[in-house]
PDB file of C-alpha atoms and ligand atoms in Angstrom:
ATOM      1  CA  MET A  18      -0.607 -54.307  -1.790  1.00  0.00           C
ATOM      2  CA  SER A  19       1.116 -55.378  -5.023  1.00  0.00           C
ATOM      3  CA  VAL A  20       0.558 -52.941  -7.820  1.00  0.00           C
ATOM      4  CA  SER A  21       3.394 -51.636 -10.141  1.00  0.00           C
ATOM      5  CA  VAL A  22       4.409 -47.767  -9.685  1.00  0.00           C
ATOM      6  CA  LYS A  23       4.573 -45.999 -12.793  1.00  0.00           C
ATOM      7  CA  ALA A  24       5.014 -42.379 -11.709  1.00  0.00           C
ATOM      8  CA  ILE A  25       8.108 -40.579 -12.985  1.00  0.00           C
ATOM      9  CA  ALA A  26      10.300 -38.426 -11.158  1.00  0.00           C
ATOM     10  CA  CYS A  27      10.219 -34.797 -12.761  1.00  0.00           C
ATOM     11  CA  THR A  28      13.815 -33.902 -13.359  1.00  0.00           C
ATOM     12  CA  PRO A  29      14.220 -30.114 -14.534  1.00  0.00           C
ATOM     13  CA  GLY A  30      15.032 -31.682 -18.129  1.00  0.00           C
ATOM     14  CA  LEU A  31      11.869 -33.514 -18.250  1.00  0.00           C
ATOM     15  CA  HIS A  32       9.661 -30.865 -16.720  1.00  0.00           C
ATOM     16  CA  ARG A  33      11.319 -28.125 -19.551  1.00  0.00           C
ATOM     17  CA  TYR A  34      10.097 -31.154 -22.177  1.00  0.00           C
ATOM     18  CA  LEU A  35       6.656 -31.274 -20.388  1.00  0.00           C
ATOM     19  CA  VAL A  36       6.110 -27.641 -20.831  1.00  0.00           C
ATOM     20  CA  HIS A  37       7.301 -27.551 -24.340  1.00  0.00           C
ATOM     21  CA  HIS A  38       5.462 -30.586 -25.526  1.00  0.00           C
ATOM     22  CA  GLY A  39       2.306 -30.053 -23.514  1.00  0.00           C
ATOM     23  CA  ARG A  40       1.985 -26.527 -25.047  1.00  0.00           C
ATOM     24  CA  ALA A  41       2.514 -24.754 -21.294  1.00  0.00           C
ATOM     25  CA  ALA A  42       4.910 -22.095 -22.135  1.00  0.00           C
ATOM     26  CA  ASP A  43       3.482 -18.800 -21.734  1.00  0.00           C
ATOM     27  CA  PRO A  44       5.638 -15.801 -21.650  1.00  0.00           C
ATOM     28  CA  LEU A  45       2.601 -13.643 -19.759  1.00  0.00           C
ATOM     29  CA  LEU A  46       2.663 -16.194 -17.083  1.00  0.00           C
ATOM     30  CA  GLU A  47       6.260 -16.377 -17.018  1.00  0.00           C
ATOM     31  CA  GLU A  48       6.493 -12.764 -16.648  1.00  0.00           C
ATOM     32  CA  LEU A  49       4.075 -13.035 -13.611  1.00  0.00           C
ATOM     33  CA  ALA A  50       5.937 -15.654 -12.324  1.00  0.00           C
ATOM     34  CA  ARG A  51       9.287 -13.441 -12.553  1.00  0.00           C
ATOM     35  CA  VAL A  52       7.659 -10.389 -11.192  1.00  0.00           C
ATOM     36  CA  THR A  53       6.113 -12.367  -8.551  1.00  0.00           C
ATOM     37  CA  ARG A  54       9.464 -13.449  -7.538  1.00  0.00           C
ATOM     38  CA  ALA A  55      10.843 -10.341  -7.261  1.00  0.00           C
ATOM     39  CA  ALA A  56       7.845  -8.662  -5.143  1.00  0.00           C
ATOM     40  CA  VAL A  57       7.308 -11.479  -2.545  1.00  0.00           C
ATOM     41  CA  PRO A  58      10.423 -14.075  -2.959  1.00  0.00           C
ATOM     42  CA  GLU A  59       9.662 -15.497   0.296  1.00  0.00           C
ATOM     43  CA  LEU A  60       5.785 -16.402  -1.126  1.00  0.00           C
ATOM     44  CA  ALA A  61       6.855 -17.316  -4.710  1.00  0.00           C
ATOM     45  CA  HIS A  62       6.815 -20.734  -4.371  1.00  0.00           C
ATOM     46  CA  MET A  63       2.925 -20.720  -4.356  1.00  0.00           C
ATOM     47  CA  THR A  64       2.748 -19.492  -7.986  1.00  0.00           C
ATOM     48  CA  LEU A  65       1.104 -22.327 -10.321  1.00  0.00           C
ATOM     49  CA  PRO A  66       3.264 -24.267 -12.489  1.00  0.00           C
ATOM     50  CA  LEU A  67       2.975 -23.575 -16.093  1.00  0.00           C
ATOM     51  CA  GLU A  68       1.766 -27.375 -16.877  1.00  0.00           C
ATOM     52  CA  GLU A  69      -0.814 -26.878 -14.147  1.00  0.00           C
ATOM     53  CA  ALA A  70      -1.959 -23.764 -15.675  1.00  0.00           C
ATOM     54  CA  THR A  71      -2.710 -25.200 -18.780  1.00  0.00           C
ATOM     55  CA  LEU A  72      -4.655 -28.255 -17.446  1.00  0.00           C
ATOM     56  CA  LEU A  73      -6.786 -25.826 -15.322  1.00  0.00           C
ATOM     57  CA  THR A  74      -7.536 -23.971 -18.645  1.00  0.00           C
ATOM     58  CA  PHE A  75      -8.105 -27.130 -20.404  1.00  0.00           C
ATOM     59  CA  LEU A  76     -10.591 -28.483 -18.007  1.00  0.00           C
ATOM     60  CA  ALA A  77     -12.257 -25.239 -17.964  1.00  0.00           C
ATOM     61  CA  ASN A  78     -13.129 -25.667 -21.571  1.00  0.00           C
ATOM     62  CA  LEU A  79     -13.825 -29.233 -21.347  1.00  0.00           C
ATOM     63  CA  THR A  80     -16.319 -28.957 -18.780  1.00  0.00           C
ATOM     64  CA  ALA A  81     -17.867 -25.726 -20.659  1.00  0.00           C
ATOM     65  CA  ALA A  82     -17.580 -23.916 -17.641  1.00  0.00           C
ATOM     66  CA  ARG A  83     -19.364 -20.627 -16.937  1.00  0.00           C
ATOM     67  CA  THR A  84     -19.323 -19.970 -13.277  1.00  0.00           C
ATOM     68  CA  VAL A  85     -16.016 -20.756 -11.413  1.00  0.00           C
ATOM     69  CA  VAL A  86     -15.124 -20.206  -8.124  1.00  0.00           C
ATOM     70  CA  GLU A  87     -11.242 -20.028  -6.884  1.00  0.00           C
ATOM     71  CA  VAL A  88      -9.962 -19.934  -3.467  1.00  0.00           C
ATOM     72  CA  GLY A  89      -6.656 -18.608  -3.229  1.00  0.00           C
ATOM     73  CA  MET A  90      -5.814 -16.067  -6.047  1.00  0.00           C
ATOM     74  CA  PHE A  91      -2.289 -14.827  -4.916  1.00  0.00           C
ATOM     75  CA  THR A  92      -0.760 -12.872  -7.988  1.00  0.00           C
ATOM     76  CA  GLY A  93      -3.329 -14.556 -10.160  1.00  0.00           C
ATOM     77  CA  SER A  94      -1.568 -17.160 -12.238  1.00  0.00           C
ATOM     78  CA  SER A  95      -4.602 -19.766 -11.615  1.00  0.00           C
ATOM     79  CA  THR A  96      -7.351 -17.081 -12.160  1.00  0.00           C
ATOM     80  CA  ILE A  97      -5.797 -16.223 -15.594  1.00  0.00           C
ATOM     81  CA  ALA A  98      -5.705 -19.931 -16.476  1.00  0.00           C
ATOM     82  CA  LEU A  99      -9.123 -20.598 -15.412  1.00  0.00           C
ATOM     83  CA  ALA A 100     -10.610 -17.384 -16.988  1.00  0.00           C
ATOM     84  CA  ARG A 101      -8.879 -18.219 -20.350  1.00  0.00           C
ATOM     85  CA  GLY A 102     -11.109 -21.360 -20.360  1.00  0.00           C
ATOM     86  CA  LEU A 103     -14.294 -19.606 -20.218  1.00  0.00           C
ATOM     87  CA  PRO A 104     -16.712 -18.149 -22.825  1.00  0.00           C
ATOM     88  CA  ALA A 105     -17.077 -14.389 -22.768  1.00  0.00           C
ATOM     89  CA  ASP A 106     -19.907 -14.336 -20.426  1.00  0.00           C
ATOM     90  CA  GLY A 107     -18.112 -16.505 -18.076  1.00  0.00           C
ATOM     91  CA  ARG A 108     -17.115 -15.343 -14.370  1.00  0.00           C
ATOM     92  CA  VAL A 109     -14.407 -16.445 -11.915  1.00  0.00           C
ATOM     93  CA  LEU A 110     -15.197 -15.260  -8.259  1.00  0.00           C
ATOM     94  CA  THR A 111     -11.765 -15.566  -6.467  1.00  0.00           C
ATOM     95  CA  CYS A 112     -11.172 -15.468  -2.823  1.00  0.00           C
ATOM     96  CA  GLU A 113      -7.924 -13.783  -1.683  1.00  0.00           C
ATOM     97  CA  ILE A 114      -7.203 -12.580   2.038  1.00  0.00           C
ATOM     98  CA  ASP A 115      -4.315 -10.476   1.467  1.00  0.00           C
ATOM     99  CA  SER A 116      -5.182  -7.208  -0.771  1.00  0.00           C
ATOM    100  CA  ARG A 117      -1.228  -6.679  -1.512  1.00  0.00           C
ATOM    101  CA  PHE A 118      -1.529  -9.030  -4.366  1.00  0.00           C
ATOM    102  CA  LEU A 119      -4.385  -7.150  -6.269  1.00  0.00           C
ATOM    103  CA  GLU A 120      -2.105  -4.426  -7.544  1.00  0.00           C
ATOM    104  CA  LEU A 121       0.202  -7.029  -8.953  1.00  0.00           C
ATOM    105  CA  SER A 122      -2.038  -9.134 -10.603  1.00  0.00           C
ATOM    106  CA  ALA A 123      -4.592  -6.683 -12.175  1.00  0.00           C
ATOM    107  CA  PRO A 124      -2.160  -5.736 -15.170  1.00  0.00           C
ATOM    108  CA  TYR A 125      -1.569  -9.193 -15.895  1.00  0.00           C
ATOM    109  CA  LEU A 126      -5.498  -9.814 -15.643  1.00  0.00           C
ATOM    110  CA  GLU A 127      -5.570  -6.907 -18.344  1.00  0.00           C
ATOM    111  CA  ARG A 128      -3.102  -8.274 -20.545  1.00  0.00           C
ATOM    112  CA  ALA A 129      -4.724 -11.742 -20.533  1.00  0.00           C
ATOM    113  CA  GLY A 130      -7.908 -10.268 -21.606  1.00  0.00           C
ATOM    114  CA  VAL A 131      -9.863 -11.916 -18.791  1.00  0.00           C
ATOM    115  CA  ALA A 132     -10.288  -8.875 -16.232  1.00  0.00           C
ATOM    116  CA  ASP A 133     -13.687  -8.484 -17.155  1.00  0.00           C
ATOM    117  CA  ARG A 134     -14.659 -12.219 -15.939  1.00  0.00           C
ATOM    118  CA  VAL A 135     -12.757 -11.730 -12.653  1.00  0.00           C
ATOM    119  CA  ASP A 136     -14.282 -10.670  -9.542  1.00  0.00           C
ATOM    120  CA  VAL A 137     -11.768 -10.692  -6.786  1.00  0.00           C
ATOM    121  CA  ARG A 138     -13.407 -10.960  -2.992  1.00  0.00           C
ATOM    122  CA  VAL A 139     -10.724  -9.976  -0.686  1.00  0.00           C
ATOM    123  CA  GLY A 140     -11.088 -11.402   3.023  1.00  0.00           C
ATOM    124  CA  PRO A 141     -11.359 -14.732   4.248  1.00  0.00           C
ATOM    125  CA  ALA A 142     -12.597 -17.084   1.892  1.00  0.00           C
ATOM    126  CA  LEU A 143     -14.881 -19.060   4.115  1.00  0.00           C
ATOM    127  CA  THR A 144     -16.766 -15.935   4.684  1.00  0.00           C
ATOM    128  CA  THR A 145     -17.073 -15.166   0.959  1.00  0.00           C
ATOM    129  CA  LEU A 146     -18.083 -19.054   0.299  1.00  0.00           C
ATOM    130  CA  ARG A 147     -21.044 -18.757   2.858  1.00  0.00           C
ATOM    131  CA  SER A 148     -22.245 -15.518   1.143  1.00  0.00           C
ATOM    132  CA  LEU A 149     -23.042 -17.413  -2.247  1.00  0.00           C
ATOM    133  CA  PRO A 150     -26.347 -18.695  -3.109  1.00  0.00           C
ATOM    134  CA  PRO A 151     -26.693 -22.292  -1.455  1.00  0.00           C
ATOM    135  CA  ALA A 152     -28.474 -24.027  -4.696  1.00  0.00           C
ATOM    136  CA  PRO A 153     -25.775 -26.099  -6.774  1.00  0.00           C
ATOM    137  CA  HIS A 154     -24.831 -23.504  -9.269  1.00  0.00           C
ATOM    138  CA  LEU A 155     -21.112 -23.574  -9.828  1.00  0.00           C
ATOM    139  CA  ASP A 156     -19.645 -25.421 -12.629  1.00  0.00           C
ATOM    140  CA  LEU A 157     -15.986 -25.405 -11.580  1.00  0.00           C
ATOM    141  CA  VAL A 158     -14.205 -24.879  -8.522  1.00  0.00           C
ATOM    142  CA  PHE A 159     -10.617 -24.370  -7.687  1.00  0.00           C
ATOM    143  CA  ILE A 160      -9.233 -24.872  -3.953  1.00  0.00           C
ATOM    144  CA  ASP A 161      -5.659 -23.675  -3.554  1.00  0.00           C
ATOM    145  CA  ALA A 162      -5.639 -21.602  -0.182  1.00  0.00           C
ATOM    146  CA  ASP A 163      -4.967 -22.276   3.611  1.00  0.00           C
ATOM    147  CA  LYS A 164      -4.794 -26.048   4.104  1.00  0.00           C
ATOM    148  CA  PRO A 165      -6.268 -26.488   7.650  1.00  0.00           C
ATOM    149  CA  SER A 166      -9.224 -25.071   5.740  1.00  0.00           C
ATOM    150  CA  TYR A 167      -9.511 -27.430   2.978  1.00  0.00           C
ATOM    151  CA  ILE A 168     -12.247 -29.568   4.537  1.00  0.00           C
ATOM    152  CA  GLY A 169     -14.413 -26.238   5.345  1.00  0.00           C
ATOM    153  CA  TYR A 170     -13.856 -25.310   1.696  1.00  0.00           C
ATOM    154  CA  TRP A 171     -15.083 -28.672   0.515  1.00  0.00           C
ATOM    155  CA  GLU A 172     -18.321 -28.715   2.670  1.00  0.00           C
ATOM    156  CA  GLU A 173     -19.353 -25.161   1.485  1.00  0.00           C
ATOM    157  CA  LEU A 174     -18.529 -25.627  -2.316  1.00  0.00           C
ATOM    158  CA  VAL A 175     -19.544 -29.233  -2.908  1.00  0.00           C
ATOM    159  CA  PRO A 176     -23.316 -28.451  -2.324  1.00  0.00           C
ATOM    160  CA  ARG A 177     -22.899 -25.507  -4.475  1.00  0.00           C
ATOM    161  CA  VAL A 178     -21.584 -27.493  -7.421  1.00  0.00           C
ATOM    162  CA  ARG A 179     -24.085 -28.527 -10.099  1.00  0.00           C
ATOM    163  CA  PRO A 180     -24.186 -32.237 -10.666  1.00  0.00           C
ATOM    164  CA  GLY A 181     -21.552 -33.090 -13.258  1.00  0.00           C
ATOM    165  CA  GLY A 182     -19.724 -30.124 -12.049  1.00  0.00           C
ATOM    166  CA  LEU A 183     -15.839 -30.503 -10.921  1.00  0.00           C
ATOM    167  CA  LEU A 184     -14.033 -29.600  -8.042  1.00  0.00           C
ATOM    168  CA  ILE A 185      -9.991 -29.159  -8.539  1.00  0.00           C
ATOM    169  CA  VAL A 186      -7.939 -29.130  -5.273  1.00  0.00           C
ATOM    170  CA  ASP A 187      -4.261 -28.438  -5.409  1.00  0.00           C
ATOM    171  CA  ASN A 188      -1.427 -29.709  -3.621  1.00  0.00           C
ATOM    172  CA  SER A 189      -3.280 -33.166  -2.579  1.00  0.00           C
ATOM    173  CA  LEU A 190       0.077 -34.783  -2.454  1.00  0.00           C
ATOM    174  CA  PHE A 191       1.750 -31.872  -0.491  1.00  0.00           C
ATOM    175  CA  SER A 192       5.427 -32.893  -1.428  1.00  0.00           C
ATOM    176  CA  GLY A 193       4.758 -36.333  -0.956  1.00  0.00           C
ATOM    177  CA  GLU A 194       4.356 -35.600   3.009  1.00  0.00           C
ATOM    178  CA  VAL A 195       0.738 -36.715   2.995  1.00  0.00           C
ATOM    179  CA  VAL A 196       1.747 -40.530   3.424  1.00  0.00           C
ATOM    180  CA  SER A 197       3.337 -39.863   6.767  1.00  0.00           C
ATOM    181  CA  PRO A 198       2.557 -36.147   8.063  1.00  0.00           C
ATOM    182  CA  GLU A 199       3.872 -34.562  11.399  1.00  0.00           C
ATOM    183  CA  PRO A 200       0.848 -33.985  13.586  1.00  0.00           C
ATOM    184  CA  GLY A 201      -0.278 -30.371  13.320  1.00  0.00           C
ATOM    185  CA  THR A 202       1.597 -29.600  10.147  1.00  0.00           C
ATOM    186  CA  LYS A 203      -0.344 -28.752   6.726  1.00  0.00           C
ATOM    187  CA  ALA A 204       0.734 -31.870   5.288  1.00  0.00           C
ATOM    188  CA  ALA A 205      -1.506 -33.612   8.042  1.00  0.00           C
ATOM    189  CA  ALA A 206      -4.279 -31.374   7.445  1.00  0.00           C
ATOM    190  CA  VAL A 207      -3.843 -32.103   3.442  1.00  0.00           C
ATOM    191  CA  HIS A 208      -4.242 -35.847   4.582  1.00  0.00           C
ATOM    192  CA  ALA A 209      -7.272 -35.036   6.867  1.00  0.00           C
ATOM    193  CA  PHE A 210      -8.869 -33.545   3.529  1.00  0.00           C
ATOM    194  CA  ASN A 211      -7.769 -36.745   1.533  1.00  0.00           C
ATOM    195  CA  GLU A 212      -9.347 -38.776   4.061  1.00  0.00           C
ATOM    196  CA  HIS A 213     -12.692 -36.457   3.721  1.00  0.00           C
ATOM    197  CA  ALA A 214     -12.854 -36.680   0.222  1.00  0.00           C
ATOM    198  CA  ARG A 215     -12.258 -39.980  -0.462  1.00  0.00           C
ATOM    199  CA  ALA A 216     -15.100 -40.936   2.239  1.00  0.00           C
ATOM    200  CA  ASP A 217     -17.358 -38.281   0.277  1.00  0.00           C
ATOM    201  CA  GLU A 218     -20.089 -40.189  -1.697  1.00  0.00           C
ATOM    202  CA  ARG A 219     -21.283 -37.176  -3.206  1.00  0.00           C
ATOM    203  CA  VAL A 220     -18.485 -37.162  -5.594  1.00  0.00           C
ATOM    204  CA  GLU A 221     -16.411 -39.307  -7.711  1.00  0.00           C
ATOM    205  CA  LEU A 222     -12.923 -38.401  -7.492  1.00  0.00           C
ATOM    206  CA  VAL A 223      -9.058 -39.309  -8.966  1.00  0.00           C
ATOM    207  CA  MET A 224      -5.848 -37.973  -7.837  1.00  0.00           C
ATOM    208  CA  LEU A 225      -3.590 -36.932 -10.290  1.00  0.00           C
ATOM    209  CA  ASN A 226       0.460 -37.113  -9.612  1.00  0.00           C
ATOM    210  CA  VAL A 227       0.921 -34.137 -11.202  1.00  0.00           C
ATOM    211  CA  ALA A 228       2.646 -30.787  -9.938  1.00  0.00           C
ATOM    212  CA  ASP A 229       2.072 -31.104  -6.147  1.00  0.00           C
ATOM    213  CA  GLY A 230      -0.648 -33.352  -6.604  1.00  0.00           C
ATOM    214  CA  ILE A 231      -4.154 -32.815  -7.948  1.00  0.00           C
ATOM    215  CA  THR A 232      -7.631 -34.240  -6.697  1.00  0.00           C
ATOM    216  CA  LEU A 233     -10.309 -33.853  -9.419  1.00  0.00           C
ATOM    217  CA  ALA A 234     -13.828 -34.525  -8.017  1.00  0.00           C
ATOM    218  CA  ARG A 235     -17.020 -34.521 -10.066  1.00  0.00           C
ATOM    219  CA  ARG A 236     -20.155 -33.778  -8.348  1.00  0.00           C
ATOM    220  CA  LEU A 237     -22.732 -36.740  -8.689  1.00  0.00           C
ATOM    221  CA  ASP A 238     -26.527 -36.527  -8.815  1.00  0.00           C
ATOM    222  CA  GLU A 239     -28.966 -38.616  -6.987  1.00  0.00           C
ATOM    223  CA  GLN A 240     -29.242 -41.092 -10.096  1.00  0.00           C
ATOM    224  CA  ASP A 241     -25.512 -41.736 -10.330  1.00  0.00           C
ATOM    225  CA  ARG A 242     -25.542 -42.539  -6.602  1.00  0.00           C
ATOM    226  CA  GLU A 243     -28.274 -45.141  -6.932  1.00  0.00           C
ATOM    227  CA  GLU A 244     -26.360 -46.951  -9.278  1.00  0.00           C
TER     228      GLU A 244
HETATM  229  C1  SAM B 328      -1.090 -21.365  -2.750  1.00  0.00           C
HETATM  230  S1  SAM B 328      -1.590 -19.650  -2.710  1.00  0.00           S
HETATM  231  C2  SAM B 328      -2.508 -19.532  -4.173  1.00  0.00           C
HETATM  232  C3  SAM B 328      -1.855 -19.443  -5.555  1.00  0.00           C
HETATM  233  C4  SAM B 328      -2.573 -19.186  -6.794  1.00  0.00           C
HETATM  234  N1  SAM B 328      -3.708 -20.136  -7.065  1.00  0.00           N
HETATM  235  C5  SAM B 328      -1.634 -19.151  -8.118  1.00  0.00           C
HETATM  236  O1  SAM B 328      -2.056 -19.520  -8.929  1.00  0.00           O
HETATM  237  O2  SAM B 328      -0.524 -18.527  -7.877  1.00  0.00           O
HETATM  238  C6  SAM B 328      -2.740 -19.411  -1.474  1.00  0.00           C
HETATM  239  C7  SAM B 328      -3.401 -18.045  -1.490  1.00  0.00           C
HETATM  240  O3  SAM B 328      -4.429 -18.109  -0.607  1.00  0.00           O
HETATM  241  C8  SAM B 328      -4.489 -16.956   0.326  1.00  0.00           C
HETATM  242  N2  SAM B 328      -4.984 -17.226   1.543  1.00  0.00           N
HETATM  243  C9  SAM B 328      -4.604 -17.772   2.665  1.00  0.00           C
HETATM  244  N3  SAM B 328      -5.548 -18.031   3.623  1.00  0.00           N
HETATM  245  C10 SAM B 328      -6.944 -17.632   2.875  1.00  0.00           C
HETATM  246  C11 SAM B 328      -8.084 -17.338   3.472  1.00  0.00           C
HETATM  247  N4  SAM B 328      -8.387 -17.639   4.610  1.00  0.00           N
HETATM  248  N5  SAM B 328      -9.099 -16.911   2.760  1.00  0.00           N
HETATM  249  C12 SAM B 328      -8.773 -16.387   1.386  1.00  0.00           C
HETATM  250  N6  SAM B 328      -7.241 -16.512   0.913  1.00  0.00           N
HETATM  251  C13 SAM B 328      -6.671 -17.000   1.736  1.00  0.00           C
HETATM  252  C14 SAM B 328      -2.897 -16.634   0.504  1.00  0.00           C
HETATM  253  O4  SAM B 328      -2.933 -14.894   0.812  1.00  0.00           O
HETATM  254  C15 SAM B 328      -2.410 -16.930  -0.815  1.00  0.00           C
HETATM  255  O5  SAM B 328      -2.591 -15.682  -1.861  1.00  0.00           O
END
């Protein structure tokens, strides 16, 4: 395949530039990232990058989302970013298996002014998703939890997203390891998901080489699919 490659390696200097000019600097989320590093240093790499937080808020606004489901809250950076893009009566239902993170995230949800828009469901996300109404009622979903379950989350969520609604999937390039993943690894699970999503005719999708890779998928309706 002879296509030109235009992606730019993101050096620390370029990342600072991107955060500054992309209006991603955010004292509250930066403080939350510091508190997360201090509390759970071994897990702090899971915190959403600032530029991705800006993107989530932007996309929630752009799609005029009101009803959002998130899979994988951790200490709440993405939850805050999504909730900030909703109207006052909008809601983010977020799934998190580890209740330890709730105490950490709660004051930041309050300070961000979005606590009343967020409904945290503690437990395995698949159980929570299966308890949701089956009809297509979601405007936006964000998938960012255990990689081997990505296909399961997708299969629960695609039918529940309204036509024109948006699915956002994080880590879809998984540090670049998806190109030739070792069998049985998280990268292999993400690659299997990427193959699954690519073949799914219920959506149109685009992959962004942003942060660790982000897949955006728009739910099609029957009319879109006939064209
Ligand atoms: C990558 S982190 C999410 C990061 C978060 N979106 C943020 O902005 O900081 C993934 C989270 O998914 C949670 N998780 C893992 N397996 C899960 C499951 N089966 N159900 C629900 N949450 C799960 C983990 O405890 C972790 O907090």
